[in-house]
Coordinates of C-alpha atoms in Angstrom, one line a residue:
M1 CA -41.0 -71.0 33.1
P2 CA -41.1 -73.3 36.2
Q3 CA -39.2 -71.7 39.0
L4 CA -36.9 -73.5 41.5
N5 CA -37.7 -73.1 45.2
I6 CA -36.0 -74.8 48.2
V7 CA -38.4 -76.9 50.2
F8 CA -37.5 -78.3 53.7
I9 CA -38.4 -82.0 53.8
L10 CA -37.5 -83.8 57.0
I11 CA -38.0 -87.5 57.7
V12 CA -36.0 -89.7 60.0
A13 CA -36.3 -93.2 58.7
S14 CA -35.3 -96.8 59.3
V15 CA -32.7 -97.5 62.1
L16 CA -30.0 -100.2 61.7
M17 CA -27.3 -101.4 64.2
I18 CA -23.9 -100.9 62.6
T19 CA -21.2 -100.9 65.3
C20 CA -20.6 -100.7 69.0
Y21 CA -18.1 -98.8 71.3
S22 CA -17.8 -97.7 74.9
L23 CA -19.2 -94.3 75.7
D24 CA -19.0 -92.1 78.8
S25 CA -21.8 -92.2 81.4
V26 CA -23.9 -89.2 82.1
P27 CA -25.1 -87.9 85.4
D28 CA -28.9 -87.7 85.8
S29 CA -29.4 -84.0 86.3
S30 CA -33.2 -84.4 86.3
S31 CA -33.6 -86.9 89.2
S32 CA -36.4 -84.7 90.6
F33 CA -38.7 -85.9 87.8
K34 CA -41.8 -87.7 89.2
S35 CA -44.6 -89.5 87.4
P36 CA -47.8 -87.5 87.5
K37 CA -50.2 -88.3 90.4
S38 CA -53.3 -87.1 88.6
S39 CA -55.0 -89.4 86.0
N40 CA -55.7 -86.2 84.0
D41 CA -52.2 -84.7 84.1
I42 CA -51.6 -82.5 81.0
V43 CA -48.4 -80.8 79.9
T44 CA -48.9 -78.1 77.3
I45 CA -46.1 -76.9 75.0
P46 CA -46.5 -73.9 72.6
I47 CA -45.8 -74.5 69.0
H48 CA -43.9 -71.8 67.1
R49 CA -44.6 -71.5 63.4
H50 CA -41.9 -70.6 60.9
E51 CA -42.8 -69.8 57.3
K52 CA -39.1 -69.3 56.7
L53 CA -36.0 -70.5 58.4
A54 CA -32.7 -68.9 57.3
G55 CA -34.2 -67.8 54.0
L56 CA -35.7 -71.2 53.0
V57 CA -38.9 -70.9 51.0
A58 CA -41.5 -73.3 52.4
S59 CA -45.0 -74.1 51.1
G60 CA -46.2 -75.0 54.6
S61 CA -44.9 -73.5 57.9
I62 CA -42.6 -75.6 60.0
P63 CA -43.7 -76.4 63.6
I64 CA -41.0 -75.7 66.2
L65 CA -40.9 -76.6 69.9
N66 CA -38.7 -74.6 72.3
L67 CA -37.4 -77.2 74.9
K68 CA -34.8 -76.9 77.6
F69 CA -32.3 -79.8 78.2
N70 CA -29.9 -79.4 81.1
S71 CA -30.8 -75.7 81.4
H72 CA -30.0 -75.0 77.7
N73 CA -32.8 -73.9 75.4
G74 CA -33.1 -75.4 71.9
L75 CA -35.4 -75.2 68.9
F76 CA -36.7 -78.5 67.6
V77 CA -38.8 -79.5 64.6
L78 CA -42.0 -81.2 65.7
D79 CA -42.0 -84.2 63.2
T80 CA -44.6 -86.9 63.2
G81 CA -42.8 -88.5 60.3
A82 CA -39.8 -89.3 62.5
F83 CA -39.9 -92.4 64.7
R84 CA -37.1 -91.1 67.0
S85 CA -36.2 -87.7 68.4
V86 CA -32.7 -86.5 67.3
L87 CA -30.5 -83.9 68.9
S88 CA -27.7 -82.3 66.9
E89 CA -24.1 -83.0 68.1
Q90 CA -23.6 -79.3 68.6
F91 CA -26.6 -78.9 70.9
A92 CA -25.7 -82.1 72.8
E93 CA -22.2 -80.7 73.5
K94 CA -23.6 -77.3 74.5
A95 CA -26.1 -78.9 76.9
N96 CA -23.5 -81.3 78.3
I97 CA -25.6 -84.3 77.1
K98 CA -23.1 -87.2 76.9
R99 CA -23.4 -90.4 75.0
T100 CA -24.4 -93.1 77.6
E101 CA -25.1 -96.1 75.4
T102 CA -22.6 -98.5 73.8
E103 CA -24.8 -98.6 70.7
V104 CA -24.0 -96.6 67.6
I105 CA -26.8 -96.9 65.1
S106 CA -27.5 -95.6 61.6
V107 CA -30.6 -93.5 60.6
R108 CA -31.6 -92.7 57.1
D109 CA -33.0 -89.3 56.2
S110 CA -35.5 -88.5 53.5
A111 CA -32.8 -88.7 50.8
G112 CA -31.8 -92.2 51.9
V113 CA -28.5 -91.1 53.3
E114 CA -27.2 -92.9 56.4
L115 CA -26.1 -91.0 59.5
K116 CA -24.2 -92.6 62.3
S117 CA -26.0 -91.7 65.6
S118 CA -25.7 -92.5 69.3
L119 CA -28.7 -93.9 71.2
L120 CA -29.6 -92.6 74.6
P121 CA -32.0 -94.4 77.0
Q122 CA -34.1 -91.3 77.7
L123 CA -33.8 -87.6 78.4
R124 CA -35.9 -85.2 80.3
A125 CA -36.8 -81.8 78.9
V126 CA -38.2 -78.8 80.7
V127 CA -41.1 -77.0 78.9
Q128 CA -42.8 -73.6 79.4
G129 CA -44.1 -73.4 83.0
G130 CA -41.2 -75.5 84.4
K131 CA -42.9 -78.9 83.9
E132 CA -40.7 -81.9 82.7
V133 CA -41.4 -84.4 80.0
E134 CA -39.6 -87.6 79.1
V135 CA -38.2 -88.1 75.6
F136 CA -37.9 -91.8 74.9
Q137 CA -34.6 -93.1 73.5
P138 CA -33.4 -90.0 71.6
L139 CA -30.4 -90.0 69.3
I140 CA -27.4 -87.7 69.0
A141 CA -26.5 -87.2 65.3
P142 CA -24.6 -84.9 63.0
L143 CA -27.4 -82.5 61.8
Q144 CA -25.3 -79.7 60.2
P145 CA -28.0 -78.7 57.6
L146 CA -30.5 -78.2 60.5
V147 CA -28.0 -76.3 62.6
D148 CA -27.3 -74.0 59.6
I149 CA -31.0 -72.9 59.6
G150 CA -31.1 -72.4 63.3
V151 CA -32.6 -75.7 64.4
D152 CA -31.1 -77.9 67.2
G153 CA -32.8 -81.2 66.3
V154 CA -36.1 -83.1 65.7
I155 CA -38.7 -84.1 68.3
S156 CA -40.9 -87.1 67.4
P157 CA -44.2 -86.7 69.3
Q158 CA -44.4 -90.5 69.4
T159 CA -41.4 -90.4 71.7
L160 CA -43.3 -88.2 74.2
L161 CA -46.3 -90.7 74.5
T162 CA -47.0 -92.2 77.9
E163 CA -48.9 -95.4 78.6
H164 CA -52.7 -94.9 78.3
G165 CA -52.3 -91.4 77.1
C166 CA -52.1 -89.3 74.0
I167 CA -50.4 -86.4 72.2
N168 CA -52.8 -83.7 71.1
I169 CA -51.3 -81.4 68.4
N170 CA -53.5 -78.4 67.6
F171 CA -52.2 -76.2 64.8
K172 CA -55.1 -73.8 65.0
Q173 CA -54.2 -73.0 68.6
N174 CA -50.5 -73.7 68.1
K175 CA -50.0 -75.9 71.0
L176 CA -49.1 -79.5 71.8
A177 CA -50.6 -81.3 74.8
I178 CA -49.2 -84.4 76.4
V179 CA -52.1 -86.1 78.1
R180 CA -51.4 -88.8 80.6
G181 CA -54.0 -91.3 81.8
D182 CA -57.4 -90.2 80.7
A183 CA -58.4 -91.5 77.3
G184 CA -61.6 -89.4 77.4
L185 CA -59.4 -86.3 76.8
C186 CA -57.8 -88.0 73.8
R187 CA -60.5 -88.1 71.2
L188 CA -61.9 -85.7 68.7
P189 CA -65.7 -85.5 68.6
N190 CA -66.1 -85.4 64.8
P191 CA -62.7 -86.2 63.2
S192 CA -62.1 -86.2 59.4
F193 CA -60.1 -89.5 60.1
S194 CA -59.9 -91.9 63.0
D195 CA -58.2 -95.3 62.8
L196 CA -55.4 -97.6 64.1
V197 CA -52.5 -96.4 62.0
I198 CA -49.2 -96.5 63.9
D199 CA -47.0 -99.4 63.3
H200 CA -45.6 -100.4 66.8
D201 CA -42.3 -101.5 65.2
D202 CA -41.3 -98.1 63.8
R203 CA -44.1 -95.8 65.3
K204 CA -44.8 -94.2 62.0
P205 CA -48.4 -93.0 61.4
M206 CA -49.6 -94.2 57.9
I207 CA -52.9 -92.6 56.9
K208 CA -55.2 -94.2 54.3
M209 CA -56.5 -91.6 51.8
S210 CA -58.2 -91.5 48.4
V211 CA -56.5 -90.0 45.4
L212 CA -58.7 -88.9 42.5
S213 CA -56.6 -89.5 39.4
N214 CA -57.6 -89.7 35.8
D215 CA -61.3 -90.0 36.6
D216 CA -60.5 -92.9 38.9
V217 CA -60.4 -93.1 42.7
K218 CA -57.5 -95.1 44.2
T219 CA -56.5 -95.7 47.8
E220 CA -53.0 -94.8 49.0
F221 CA -51.3 -94.8 52.4
F222 CA -49.8 -91.4 53.3
L223 CA -47.1 -90.8 55.9
L224 CA -48.5 -88.2 58.4
D225 CA -45.5 -85.9 58.4
T226 CA -45.5 -82.5 60.2
G227 CA -41.7 -82.3 59.4
A228 CA -42.4 -82.0 55.7
T229 CA -43.4 -78.6 54.3
S230 CA -45.0 -80.1 51.2
S231 CA -47.1 -83.1 50.6
Q232 CA -46.1 -85.6 47.9
I233 CA -47.5 -88.5 45.9
P234 CA -46.0 -91.1 43.6
E235 CA -45.7 -90.4 39.9
K236 CA -48.4 -93.0 39.0
Y237 CA -51.0 -90.4 40.1
T238 CA -49.5 -87.4 38.3
R239 CA -49.4 -88.6 34.7
G240 CA -50.7 -85.8 32.5
L241 CA -50.7 -83.2 35.2
P242 CA -48.9 -79.9 34.3
E243 CA -45.7 -78.9 36.0
I244 CA -46.1 -75.8 38.1
S245 CA -42.6 -75.4 39.4
K246 CA -39.5 -77.3 40.5
V247 CA -38.4 -77.6 44.1
E248 CA -35.1 -78.6 45.7
S249 CA -35.6 -80.6 48.9
F250 CA -33.1 -81.9 51.5
G251 CA -33.1 -84.2 54.4
I252 CA -31.1 -84.0 57.7
S253 CA -27.9 -85.2 55.9
G254 CA -28.0 -82.2 53.6
A255 CA -28.4 -84.3 50.4
R256 CA -30.5 -82.3 47.9
H257 CA -32.7 -83.5 45.1
V258 CA -34.9 -81.6 42.6
F259 CA -38.5 -82.6 42.1
R260 CA -41.5 -81.4 40.1
M261 CA -44.4 -79.7 41.7
V262 CA -47.5 -80.7 39.7
G263 CA -51.3 -80.1 40.0
P264 CA -54.0 -79.6 40.8
V265 CA -54.8 -82.8 42.7
E266 CA -57.9 -83.9 44.5
L267 CA -57.6 -86.0 47.7
E268 CA -60.0 -87.3 50.3
L269 CA -59.3 -87.9 54.0
G270 CA -62.3 -89.9 55.2
E271 CA -65.2 -87.9 53.8
T272 CA -63.3 -84.6 53.8
P273 CA -62.3 -83.4 50.2
I274 CA -58.9 -81.8 49.9
S275 CA -58.0 -79.7 46.8
V276 CA -54.3 -79.3 46.4
R277 CA -53.1 -76.6 43.9
S278 CA -49.6 -78.2 43.6
I279 CA -48.0 -81.3 45.1
K280 CA -44.6 -82.8 45.0
E281 CA -44.1 -85.7 42.5
V282 CA -41.9 -88.5 43.6
I283 CA -40.6 -91.5 41.7
G284 CA -39.6 -95.0 42.7
D285 CA -40.4 -96.4 46.1
E286 CA -40.8 -93.1 47.9
K287 CA -43.9 -92.9 50.2
A288 CA -46.8 -90.6 49.7
I289 CA -46.7 -87.8 52.4
L290 CA -49.3 -85.6 54.0
G291 CA -47.3 -82.5 54.9
M292 CA -47.8 -79.1 56.5
D293 CA -49.3 -77.5 53.3
I294 CA -52.4 -79.6 54.1
L295 CA -51.9 -80.1 57.9
G296 CA -51.3 -76.4 58.7
T297 CA -54.6 -75.9 60.6
A298 CA -55.2 -79.5 61.6
N299 CA -55.9 -81.0 65.0
I300 CA -54.1 -84.3 65.4
I301 CA -54.4 -86.7 68.3
M302 CA -52.0 -89.7 68.6
R303 CA -52.9 -92.3 71.2
S304 CA -50.6 -94.7 72.9
N305 CA -52.5 -97.7 71.4
G306 CA -51.6 -96.6 67.9
E307 CA -54.8 -94.8 67.0
V308 CA -54.8 -91.4 65.3
D309 CA -57.6 -88.8 65.0
I310 CA -57.3 -86.0 62.4
L311 CA -59.5 -83.0 62.0
L312 CA -58.7 -80.7 59.1

């Protein structure tokens, strides 16, 4: 009999303006931050891997960053599928991060639920070793489901990018490097995939892959999503595949949905074949997703010009 597991799926999606009101100003407690003088400046942040958070069963480990805002440490999901970084209201209050913008916007999570959020112009975080990094236009939002599992928010690596630089995510070495200036340090020698994939409007990396389905090869765009524990594909590719289990997934709003896990499925990233024993089946207009069950040992480079390299 198929069993029901809980799978953590996290995607922060399209942003809409909904209302405005006046908000308090915040003192700049990080005024000592200075732009790097070296063209090869690198800030390295350890990635912590959690197979389980608060008892959740995950098919791929969740990457976590430990960052300090206003002298307060927090745990944040490293999520390439999010186009903004988001702090929980609880963490923002604890770290004395006050809303500074007059904008209140709405974000949609992976379940399509809208959350009212406050937009900040930027924040500076302190990482291991005492270096500071800028987080571009983060949000403060109600994230109770994440708080319940011990997480203080979401960090989108796209919001850490600097001009003419890159983000290097190495899951084999469990580290993230923010590289400023030297594009020579921002390329993989023999990647499985390399292309211009990030849409500059929403900064989401969409990866073109091949799906082998019913003796046919079709092309599909997958969202590169390190905040999703499981990969997923539309039901048009899963017809006739046996059900392996059922999973319950939830987004940052806490809305839960049950999906089928089916398989096996054969994918190709560039010329690299990927055999997936089970994959999440989604219906309707939901995107295909490349999650941590496949990306768990990958090296991903995201460049400021929108190009992405992936080595599986």
